[in-house]
Short mmCIF file of C-alpha atoms and ligand atoms in Angstrom, two decimals:
data_model
loop_
_atom_site.label_atom_id
_atom_site.label_comp_id
_atom_site.label_asym_id
_atom_site.label_seq_id
_atom_site.Cartn_x
_atom_site.Cartn_y
_atom_site.Cartn_z
CA MET A 116 -14.80 8.70 17.04
CA GLN A 117 -12.02 10.75 18.55
CA ILE A 118 -9.55 12.67 16.37
CA LEU A 119 -6.06 12.77 17.83
CA ARG A 120 -3.21 15.00 16.71
CA THR A 121 -0.43 14.34 19.20
CA ILE A 122 1.63 11.29 20.13
CA GLU A 123 0.91 11.86 23.83
CA GLU A 124 -2.89 11.78 23.37
CA LEU A 125 -2.72 8.50 21.48
CA GLN A 126 -0.17 6.94 23.82
CA ASN A 127 -2.23 7.86 26.87
CA ILE A 128 -5.33 6.31 25.35
CA ARG A 129 -3.37 3.24 24.25
CA LYS A 130 -2.27 2.63 27.85
CA THR A 131 -5.92 2.24 28.89
CA ILE A 132 -6.72 -0.38 26.20
CA SER A 133 -6.16 -4.00 27.08
CA THR A 134 -8.19 -5.57 24.25
CA ASN A 135 -7.27 -6.18 20.59
CA VAL A 136 -6.28 -3.12 18.60
CA GLY A 137 -6.61 -3.12 14.81
CA PHE A 138 -4.58 -0.48 12.99
CA VAL A 139 -4.93 0.82 9.43
CA PRO A 140 -2.21 3.25 8.32
CA THR A 141 -3.09 5.43 5.30
CA MET A 142 -2.14 8.61 3.52
CA GLY A 143 -5.79 9.71 3.31
CA ALA A 144 -7.94 10.57 0.28
CA LEU A 145 -9.77 7.45 1.39
CA HIS A 146 -11.50 5.25 -1.18
CA ASP A 147 -13.16 1.83 -1.13
CA GLY A 148 -9.75 0.12 -1.00
CA HIS A 149 -8.94 1.82 2.30
CA ILE A 150 -12.50 1.28 3.49
CA SER A 151 -12.21 -2.48 2.94
CA LEU A 152 -9.15 -2.53 5.23
CA ILE A 153 -10.96 -0.49 7.87
CA LYS A 154 -14.05 -2.73 7.70
CA LYS A 155 -11.91 -5.83 8.08
CA ALA A 156 -10.16 -4.27 11.07
CA ARG A 157 -13.57 -3.35 12.52
CA THR A 158 -14.84 -6.94 12.37
CA GLU A 159 -11.64 -8.43 13.83
CA ASN A 160 -10.80 -6.07 16.72
CA GLU A 161 -12.43 -4.39 19.71
CA ILE A 162 -10.65 -1.11 19.02
CA VAL A 163 -9.82 0.34 15.57
CA ILE A 164 -7.23 3.06 14.97
CA VAL A 165 -6.78 4.65 11.53
CA SER A 166 -3.95 7.04 10.75
CA ILE A 167 -3.88 9.62 7.99
CA PHE A 168 -0.41 10.98 7.38
CA VAL A 169 1.13 11.95 4.05
CA ASN A 170 4.62 10.81 4.93
CA PRO A 171 7.27 13.07 3.37
CA THR A 172 10.14 10.63 3.78
CA GLN A 173 8.67 8.14 1.30
CA PHE A 174 8.43 10.72 -1.49
CA LEU A 175 11.46 11.37 -3.67
CA PRO A 176 12.42 14.90 -4.70
CA GLY A 177 10.22 15.88 -7.65
CA GLU A 178 7.43 13.46 -6.72
CA ASP A 179 3.87 14.53 -5.90
CA LEU A 180 4.23 15.22 -2.15
CA ASP A 181 2.77 18.74 -2.37
CA ALA A 182 0.13 17.75 -4.92
CA TYR A 183 -0.86 14.53 -3.13
CA PRO A 184 -4.67 14.62 -2.74
CA ARG A 185 -5.81 15.76 0.71
CA LYS A 186 -9.44 15.31 1.70
CA ASP A 187 -9.42 15.63 5.48
CA GLU A 188 -13.10 16.49 5.96
CA ALA A 189 -14.41 13.71 3.68
CA ASP A 190 -11.93 11.26 5.28
CA LYS A 191 -13.17 12.10 8.79
CA LYS A 192 -16.76 11.39 7.70
CA ILE A 193 -15.75 8.06 6.13
CA CYS A 194 -13.94 6.98 9.30
CA GLU A 195 -16.90 8.02 11.42
CA LEU A 196 -19.26 5.97 9.21
CA CYS A 197 -16.90 2.98 9.44
CA LYS A 198 -17.08 3.25 13.25
CA VAL A 199 -13.38 3.92 13.70
CA ASP A 200 -12.59 4.57 17.37
CA TYR A 201 -9.53 6.78 16.95
CA LEU A 202 -8.38 8.73 13.91
CA PHE A 203 -4.76 9.83 14.23
CA MET A 204 -3.87 12.83 12.04
CA PRO A 205 -0.46 14.15 13.07
CA GLU A 206 1.53 17.05 11.58
CA ILE A 207 4.93 16.36 10.01
CA SER A 208 6.65 18.14 12.93
CA THR A 209 4.86 15.78 15.33
CA MET A 210 6.19 12.70 13.57
CA TYR A 211 9.75 13.78 12.80
CA SER A 212 12.54 15.54 14.63
CA LYS A 213 15.57 17.29 13.13
CA GLU A 214 17.84 14.31 13.41
CA GLU A 215 16.41 10.86 13.06
CA VAL A 216 17.41 7.26 13.60
CA LEU A 217 17.12 5.95 10.05
CA ILE A 218 15.64 2.70 8.87
CA LYS A 219 17.16 1.09 5.81
CA ALA A 220 15.14 -1.36 3.77
CA PRO A 221 17.10 -4.51 2.84
CA ASN A 222 19.21 -4.37 -0.33
CA LYS A 223 16.86 -6.75 -2.09
CA SER A 224 14.19 -4.04 -1.95
CA TYR A 225 16.14 -2.01 -4.53
CA ILE A 226 14.31 -3.74 -7.37
CA LEU A 227 10.97 -2.91 -9.04
CA GLU A 228 9.42 -0.08 -6.96
CA GLY A 229 12.65 0.33 -5.01
CA LEU A 230 14.59 0.75 -8.25
CA ALA A 231 12.09 3.22 -9.70
CA ARG A 232 11.92 5.10 -6.37
CA PRO A 233 15.26 4.62 -4.55
CA GLY A 234 14.84 5.29 -0.84
CA HIS A 235 11.04 5.09 -1.01
CA PHE A 236 10.86 1.95 1.10
CA ASP A 237 13.30 3.35 3.70
CA GLY A 238 10.72 6.10 4.28
CA VAL A 239 7.80 3.67 4.29
CA LEU A 240 9.41 1.40 6.88
CA GLN A 241 10.48 4.40 8.97
CA VAL A 242 6.97 5.80 9.23
CA VAL A 243 5.30 2.41 9.70
CA LEU A 244 7.71 1.56 12.52
CA LYS A 245 6.98 4.91 14.19
CA LEU A 246 3.24 4.35 13.81
CA PHE A 247 3.54 0.82 15.21
CA GLY A 248 5.46 2.27 18.18
CA ILE A 249 2.70 4.76 18.91
CA THR A 250 -0.33 2.52 18.29
CA GLN A 251 1.12 -0.85 19.39
CA PRO A 252 -1.48 -2.71 17.34
CA THR A 253 -2.43 -6.35 17.76
CA ASN A 254 -3.28 -6.52 14.05
CA ALA A 255 -2.19 -4.15 11.27
CA TYR A 256 -3.89 -4.12 7.87
CA PHE A 257 -2.13 -3.61 4.54
CA GLY A 258 -3.35 -3.92 0.94
CA LYS A 259 -1.92 -6.48 -1.48
CA LYS A 260 -2.11 -3.63 -4.02
CA ASP A 261 1.27 -2.47 -2.67
CA ALA A 262 2.71 -5.96 -2.78
CA GLN A 263 6.38 -5.08 -2.37
CA GLN A 264 5.58 -2.76 0.55
CA LEU A 265 3.58 -5.53 2.20
CA SER A 266 6.43 -7.99 1.75
CA LEU A 267 8.95 -5.56 3.31
CA ILE A 268 6.67 -4.81 6.25
CA LEU A 269 6.31 -8.54 6.89
CA GLN A 270 10.09 -8.80 6.82
CA MET A 271 10.55 -5.82 9.16
CA VAL A 272 8.12 -7.29 11.69
CA LYS A 273 9.99 -10.59 11.53
CA ASN A 274 13.52 -9.10 11.65
CA LEU A 275 12.75 -6.65 14.46
CA PHE A 276 10.67 -9.19 16.44
CA LEU A 277 7.65 -6.89 16.57
CA PRO A 278 4.68 -8.58 18.27
CA ILE A 279 2.22 -7.52 15.56
CA ASN A 280 0.12 -9.60 13.14
CA ILE A 281 0.26 -8.21 9.62
CA ILE A 282 -3.02 -8.87 7.81
CA PRO A 283 -2.79 -8.77 3.98
CA CYS A 284 -6.01 -7.51 2.34
CA GLU A 285 -7.36 -8.13 -1.17
CA ILE A 286 -7.16 -5.48 -3.89
CA VAL A 287 -10.39 -3.53 -4.37
CA ARG A 288 -11.20 -2.55 -7.96
CA GLU A 289 -13.68 -0.40 -9.84
CA LYS A 290 -16.42 -2.41 -11.56
CA ASP A 291 -14.46 -2.22 -14.82
CA GLY A 292 -11.32 -3.65 -13.21
CA LEU A 293 -9.17 -0.60 -12.47
CA ALA A 294 -7.48 -1.01 -9.08
CA LEU A 295 -8.54 1.82 -6.77
CA SER A 296 -5.82 4.31 -5.98
CA SER A 297 -5.76 7.83 -4.54
CA ARG A 298 -3.73 8.77 -7.61
CA ASN A 299 -6.44 7.71 -10.13
CA ILE A 300 -7.84 11.25 -9.91
CA TYR A 301 -4.77 12.49 -11.80
CA LEU A 302 -5.92 10.59 -14.95
CA SER A 303 -7.67 12.31 -17.84
CA SER A 304 -10.77 10.50 -19.14
CA GLU A 305 -8.73 9.20 -22.08
CA GLN A 306 -5.99 7.89 -19.76
CA ARG A 307 -8.64 6.41 -17.45
CA LYS A 308 -9.93 4.36 -20.41
CA ASP A 309 -6.43 3.27 -21.46
CA ALA A 310 -5.62 2.29 -17.87
CA LEU A 311 -8.11 -0.57 -18.17
CA LEU A 312 -5.51 -2.41 -20.22
CA ILE A 313 -3.55 -2.93 -17.00
CA SER A 314 -6.13 -5.09 -15.23
CA LYS A 315 -7.16 -6.63 -18.54
CA SER A 316 -3.59 -7.86 -19.08
CA LEU A 317 -3.46 -9.32 -15.57
CA TYR A 318 -6.81 -11.07 -15.99
CA SER A 319 -5.59 -12.56 -19.29
CA ALA A 320 -2.42 -13.74 -17.58
CA GLY A 321 -4.54 -15.33 -14.85
CA ALA A 322 -6.70 -17.08 -17.47
CA LEU A 323 -3.62 -18.36 -19.31
CA ILE A 324 -2.20 -19.77 -16.08
CA ALA A 325 -5.58 -21.34 -15.21
CA LYS A 326 -5.36 -23.17 -18.56
CA GLY A 327 -2.02 -24.63 -17.46
CA GLU A 328 0.59 -22.21 -18.86
CA LEU A 329 3.35 -21.96 -16.23
CA ASN A 330 6.13 -20.54 -18.40
CA ALA A 331 6.77 -17.05 -16.99
CA THR A 332 8.17 -15.68 -20.27
CA ILE A 333 5.07 -16.71 -22.21
CA VAL A 334 2.78 -15.19 -19.58
CA LYS A 335 4.88 -12.02 -19.46
CA ASN A 336 4.74 -11.68 -23.25
CA LYS A 337 0.95 -11.95 -23.15
CA ILE A 338 0.83 -9.07 -20.64
CA LEU A 339 3.25 -6.97 -22.69
CA GLU A 340 1.17 -7.58 -25.82
CA ILE A 341 -2.04 -6.34 -24.18
CA MET A 342 -0.33 -3.39 -22.50
CA ARG A 343 1.58 -2.43 -25.67
CA PRO A 344 -0.29 0.88 -26.21
CA LEU A 345 0.78 2.03 -22.73
CA GLU A 346 4.05 3.37 -21.39
CA ILE A 347 5.04 0.24 -19.50
CA GLU A 348 7.53 0.72 -16.69
CA TYR A 349 7.85 -2.92 -15.76
CA VAL A 350 6.18 -6.31 -15.82
CA ALA A 351 7.62 -8.77 -13.33
CA ILE A 352 6.80 -12.30 -12.28
CA VAL A 353 8.16 -13.08 -8.83
CA ASP A 354 7.71 -15.48 -5.97
CA ARG A 355 6.38 -14.28 -2.61
CA GLU A 356 9.96 -13.33 -1.60
CA PHE A 357 10.23 -11.17 -4.71
CA ASN A 358 12.76 -13.34 -6.57
CA GLU A 359 12.14 -13.30 -10.34
CA ILE A 360 11.05 -16.76 -11.47
CA ASP A 361 11.01 -18.65 -14.78
CA THR A 362 8.28 -21.08 -13.84
CA ILE A 363 5.03 -20.03 -12.24
CA GLU A 364 4.33 -21.84 -9.03
CA LEU A 365 0.70 -21.87 -7.90
CA LYS A 366 0.10 -20.11 -4.55
CA ASN A 367 3.64 -18.70 -4.61
CA THR A 368 3.64 -16.20 -7.48
CA ILE A 369 2.88 -12.50 -7.82
CA ILE A 370 2.63 -10.80 -11.21
CA LEU A 371 3.31 -7.09 -10.95
CA VAL A 372 2.87 -4.36 -13.53
CA VAL A 373 3.44 -0.63 -13.54
CA ALA A 374 2.37 1.72 -16.32
CA ARG A 375 3.08 5.41 -16.48
CA PHE A 376 0.59 8.07 -17.56
CA GLU A 377 2.72 11.20 -17.75
CA LYS A 378 3.75 11.74 -14.11
CA THR A 379 1.26 9.24 -12.70
CA ARG A 380 2.47 5.70 -12.12
CA LEU A 381 -0.25 3.08 -11.78
CA LEU A 382 0.61 -0.15 -9.96
CA ASP A 383 -1.36 -3.36 -10.16
CA ASN A 384 -0.76 -7.04 -9.50
CA ILE A 385 -2.34 -10.43 -9.13
CA TRP A 386 -1.43 -13.14 -6.68
CA ILE A 387 -1.38 -16.58 -8.26
P1 AMP B 686 -2.09 4.61 0.95
O1 AMP B 686 -3.08 5.59 1.51
O2 AMP B 686 -1.96 4.66 -0.53
O3 AMP B 686 -0.78 4.64 1.68
O4 AMP B 686 -2.70 3.17 1.25
C1 AMP B 686 -3.01 2.76 2.56
C2 AMP B 686 -3.29 1.28 2.55
O5 AMP B 686 -4.39 1.01 1.69
C3 AMP B 686 -2.10 0.45 2.02
O6 AMP B 686 -1.98 -0.71 2.82
C4 AMP B 686 -2.54 0.11 0.61
O7 AMP B 686 -1.98 -1.09 0.13
C5 AMP B 686 -4.04 -0.04 0.81
N1 AMP B 686 -4.73 0.13 -0.48
C6 AMP B 686 -4.61 1.14 -1.37
N2 AMP B 686 -5.36 0.92 -2.47
C7 AMP B 686 -5.96 -0.28 -2.27
C8 AMP B 686 -6.86 -1.07 -3.04
N3 AMP B 686 -7.29 -0.69 -4.25
N4 AMP B 686 -7.28 -2.25 -2.52
C9 AMP B 686 -6.85 -2.66 -1.30
N5 AMP B 686 -6.01 -1.95 -0.52
C10 AMP B 686 -5.57 -0.79 -1.00
#
């Protein structure tokens, strides 16, 4: 595995590759969720590039940019074990110049995560577009865990005619159901226990739907009831385009929840 720090190094290498390139962008502190994306990329491409970059433009003032977990040495080992070919770890000054062409996420993104974190998705799309420009992947891998992000990246690729396949990947969970996240380390043991109510509520919603309940309000109320002890930020039932829906449509619905544990926001969802 080669570790690359500059755009030039990666671009020069990219020019020599004429086979499929699989790309997995991350912010590091790698866990089994990231690893599942990397493994999928490994099986589906000749060359695998992983990036680790804690992107400042997707953090709002007052968010955890400075405190965001950084585990460079452990991450390098993980990538090596996963047989990554190139690990791209640029500095902020490598990725951004003083004045930038800005990317604006569509207005419809200013709901749910975009409402809680205005401007967040502008920063996400900006960095992903830059990374796509540098790596020019055949296939790029994104987790369904960040469902709204995935939906906006699919839209960006479509709107900007980027010749890249976006590959959605399943959510990886702890054995007890908690969705893996780099931010789980912020939780106290008490909060970690309480956080199980999030996946529990989604599983119950899934079971209710499997029994034939398609009324979104009834399903939402079930989730709210189970998550009641938590500080719930939102529960939303949307179609794949992120329009709120009244009736659950099989294979076209995503149920999203966010709960807050002091400063830590935990996101989870299920795809129906
Ligand atoms: P991040 O490092 O948080 O920016 O995440 C990098 C990629 O890993 C994104 O595409 C995430 O959606 C994905 N990811 C994060 N957590 C999980 C998880 N538990 N299961 C599957 N993918 C995940």
